Amino acid sequence: MTDNSLTPKQEAFALAYVETGNAAEAYRRAYDVKAATAHSSIYVAASRLLDNAKIMLRVEALQKQAADMCLYTVKDAFTEYEVARQLALQTENPSAAVSAVSGKVKLFGLEQPAKSKHDHTSSDGSMTPSKPMTEDELRKEMERRGLSVPPLD
């Protein structure tokens, strides 16, 4: 449902602005801006377009349409996961039920990020970093482990 009072370039600007959320980028896309065009000129022109009441009404309508489509998709996916979960419970398939619940959790971004464990203790159990071995200590450790020790220079 395009507002006929907008020019094709104004409509393209509104669409690109809703897609990117960036007025300058929307202006570049809609108005075929040359690479040599000053950034300040692009920002001024894009700002003027956003100040145009007809364009802003179109942007708001497009944003509402996008939000409605997004909400419908999330709602639809949620319903499908719930139907799958109910079917899994009815057929006594716990792994499928867990899978459906996991899908719902991911759908709403409720999963916890994986935690990584960092062990900061040194080999002696303290929190003190170990000092590097001297050459003599390294040679003794190599001998203790039965490794060949290179000759000294």
CSV table of C-alpha atoms in Angstrom, one decimal:
chain,number,residue,atom,x,y,z
A,1,MET,CA,0.0,0.0,0.0
A,2,THR,CA,2.1,2.8,-1.3
A,3,ASP,CA,1.3,6.5,-0.6
A,4,ASN,CA,0.8,7.9,-4.1
A,5,SER,CA,1.8,11.4,-3.0
A,6,LEU,CA,5.4,10.2,-2.6
A,7,THR,CA,7.8,10.2,-5.5
A,8,PRO,CA,9.4,6.9,-6.4
A,9,LYS,CA,12.7,8.1,-4.9
A,10,GLN,CA,10.9,9.2,-1.7
A,11,GLU,CA,9.2,5.8,-1.4
A,12,ALA,CA,12.6,4.1,-2.0
A,13,PHE,CA,14.1,6.3,0.7
A,14,ALA,CA,11.3,5.3,3.2
A,15,LEU,CA,11.8,1.6,2.4
A,16,ALA,CA,15.6,1.8,2.7
A,17,TYR,CA,15.3,3.8,6.0
A,18,VAL,CA,13.0,1.2,7.5
A,19,GLU,CA,15.3,-1.6,6.3
A,20,THR,CA,18.6,0.0,7.5
A,21,GLY,CA,17.6,2.5,10.2
A,22,ASN,CA,20.2,4.8,8.7
A,23,ALA,CA,18.9,7.9,6.9
A,24,ALA,CA,22.2,8.6,5.2
A,25,GLU,CA,22.4,5.1,3.8
A,26,ALA,CA,18.8,5.2,2.8
A,27,TYR,CA,19.5,8.5,0.9
A,28,ARG,CA,22.5,6.9,-0.8
A,29,ARG,CA,20.4,4.0,-2.0
A,30,ALA,CA,17.4,5.9,-3.1
A,31,TYR,CA,19.1,8.9,-4.8
A,32,ASP,CA,22.0,7.1,-6.5
A,33,VAL,CA,24.6,9.3,-4.8
A,34,LYS,CA,28.0,9.5,-6.4
A,35,ALA,CA,31.0,8.3,-4.3
A,36,ALA,CA,32.5,11.8,-4.4
A,37,THR,CA,29.5,13.4,-2.8
A,38,ALA,CA,30.4,15.0,0.5
A,39,HIS,CA,29.1,13.1,3.6
A,40,SER,CA,27.8,16.4,5.0
A,41,SER,CA,25.6,16.9,1.9
A,42,ILE,CA,24.2,13.4,2.3
A,43,TYR,CA,23.4,14.0,6.0
A,44,VAL,CA,21.7,17.3,5.3
A,45,ALA,CA,19.6,15.9,2.4
A,46,ALA,CA,18.6,12.8,4.4
A,47,SER,CA,17.7,14.9,7.4
A,48,ARG,CA,15.4,17.1,5.2
A,49,LEU,CA,13.7,14.0,3.9
A,50,LEU,CA,13.1,12.8,7.5
A,51,ASP,CA,11.5,16.2,8.3
A,52,ASN,CA,9.0,15.7,5.5
A,53,ALA,CA,5.7,14.8,7.1
A,54,LYS,CA,4.5,12.6,4.2
A,55,ILE,CA,7.7,10.6,4.2
A,56,MET,CA,7.6,10.2,8.0
A,57,LEU,CA,4.0,9.0,7.8
A,58,ARG,CA,5.1,6.4,5.3
A,59,VAL,CA,8.1,5.4,7.4
A,60,GLU,CA,5.8,4.9,10.4
A,61,ALA,CA,3.3,2.9,8.4
A,62,LEU,CA,6.1,0.7,7.1
A,63,GLN,CA,7.6,0.2,10.6
A,64,LYS,CA,4.1,-0.8,11.9
A,65,GLN,CA,3.7,-3.2,9.0
A,66,ALA,CA,7.2,-4.7,9.7
A,67,ALA,CA,6.4,-5.0,13.4
A,68,ASP,CA,3.0,-6.7,12.7
A,69,MET,CA,4.7,-9.2,10.4
A,70,CYS,CA,7.4,-9.9,12.9
A,71,LEU,CA,5.0,-10.4,15.8
A,72,TYR,CA,2.9,-12.6,13.6
A,73,THR,CA,5.9,-14.8,12.8
A,74,VAL,CA,7.0,-15.1,16.4
A,75,LYS,CA,3.5,-15.9,17.5
A,76,ASP,CA,3.1,-18.4,14.7
A,77,ALA,CA,6.4,-20.1,15.6
A,78,PHE,CA,5.4,-20.2,19.3
A,79,THR,CA,2.1,-21.8,18.5
A,80,GLU,CA,3.9,-24.5,16.3
A,81,TYR,CA,6.3,-25.3,19.1
A,82,GLU,CA,3.5,-25.6,21.6
A,83,VAL,CA,1.5,-27.9,19.3
A,84,ALA,CA,4.7,-30.0,18.9
A,85,ARG,CA,5.3,-30.1,22.7
A,86,GLN,CA,1.7,-31.2,23.4
A,87,LEU,CA,1.9,-33.9,20.8
A,88,ALA,CA,5.2,-35.1,22.3
A,89,LEU,CA,3.6,-35.3,25.7
A,90,GLN,CA,0.6,-37.2,24.4
A,91,THR,CA,2.8,-39.7,22.6
A,92,GLU,CA,5.1,-40.0,25.7
A,93,ASN,CA,8.1,-38.8,23.8
A,94,PRO,CA,10.1,-36.8,26.3
A,95,SER,CA,13.0,-35.9,24.0
A,96,ALA,CA,10.6,-34.4,21.5
A,97,ALA,CA,9.0,-32.4,24.3
A,98,VAL,CA,12.3,-31.1,25.5
A,99,SER,CA,13.2,-30.2,21.9
A,100,ALA,CA,10.0,-28.2,21.5
A,101,VAL,CA,10.7,-26.4,24.8
A,102,SER,CA,14.2,-25.6,23.7
A,103,GLY,CA,12.9,-24.2,20.5
A,104,LYS,CA,10.6,-21.9,22.5
A,105,VAL,CA,13.4,-20.8,24.7
A,106,LYS,CA,15.6,-19.9,21.7
A,107,LEU,CA,12.7,-18.2,20.0
A,108,PHE,CA,12.5,-15.7,22.9
A,109,GLY,CA,16.2,-15.5,23.5
A,110,LEU,CA,16.0,-17.0,26.9
A,111,GLU,CA,18.9,-19.4,26.6
A,112,GLN,CA,21.9,-18.6,28.8
A,113,PRO,CA,25.2,-18.0,27.1
A,114,ALA,CA,27.8,-20.7,27.6
A,115,LYS,CA,30.0,-20.0,30.5
A,116,SER,CA,33.6,-20.7,30.1
A,117,LYS,CA,35.7,-21.6,33.2
A,118,HIS,CA,39.1,-20.1,33.5
A,119,ASP,CA,41.5,-21.6,36.0
A,120,HIS,CA,43.7,-19.0,37.4
A,121,THR,CA,45.6,-21.1,39.9
A,122,SER,CA,49.2,-21.9,39.3
A,123,SER,CA,50.6,-25.4,39.5
A,124,ASP,CA,51.4,-25.0,43.2
A,125,GLY,CA,47.8,-24.1,43.9
A,126,SER,CA,48.4,-20.5,44.6
A,127,MET,CA,47.2,-17.5,42.5
A,128,THR,CA,50.8,-16.5,41.9
A,129,PRO,CA,52.1,-17.0,38.4
A,130,SER,CA,55.0,-19.3,38.2
A,131,LYS,CA,58.3,-17.8,37.2
A,132,PRO,CA,60.0,-19.2,34.1
A,133,MET,CA,62.6,-22.0,34.6
A,134,THR,CA,66.2,-21.1,34.4
A,135,GLU,CA,68.3,-23.0,31.8
A,136,ASP,CA,69.8,-25.1,34.5
A,137,GLU,CA,66.4,-26.0,35.9
A,138,LEU,CA,65.1,-26.9,32.5
A,139,ARG,CA,68.0,-29.2,31.8
A,140,LYS,CA,67.5,-31.0,35.2
A,141,GLU,CA,63.8,-31.4,34.5
A,142,MET,CA,64.5,-32.8,31.0
A,143,GLU,CA,67.0,-35.3,32.5
A,144,ARG,CA,64.5,-36.3,35.2
A,145,ARG,CA,62.0,-37.1,32.4
A,146,GLY,CA,64.5,-39.1,30.4
A,147,LEU,CA,64.7,-36.6,27.6
A,148,SER,CA,67.9,-36.0,25.7
A,149,VAL,CA,69.5,-32.8,26.8
A,150,PRO,CA,71.2,-30.7,24.1
A,151,PRO,CA,74.8,-29.8,24.8
A,152,LEU,CA,75.6,-26.3,26.0
A,153,ASP,CA,77.0,-23.9,23.4
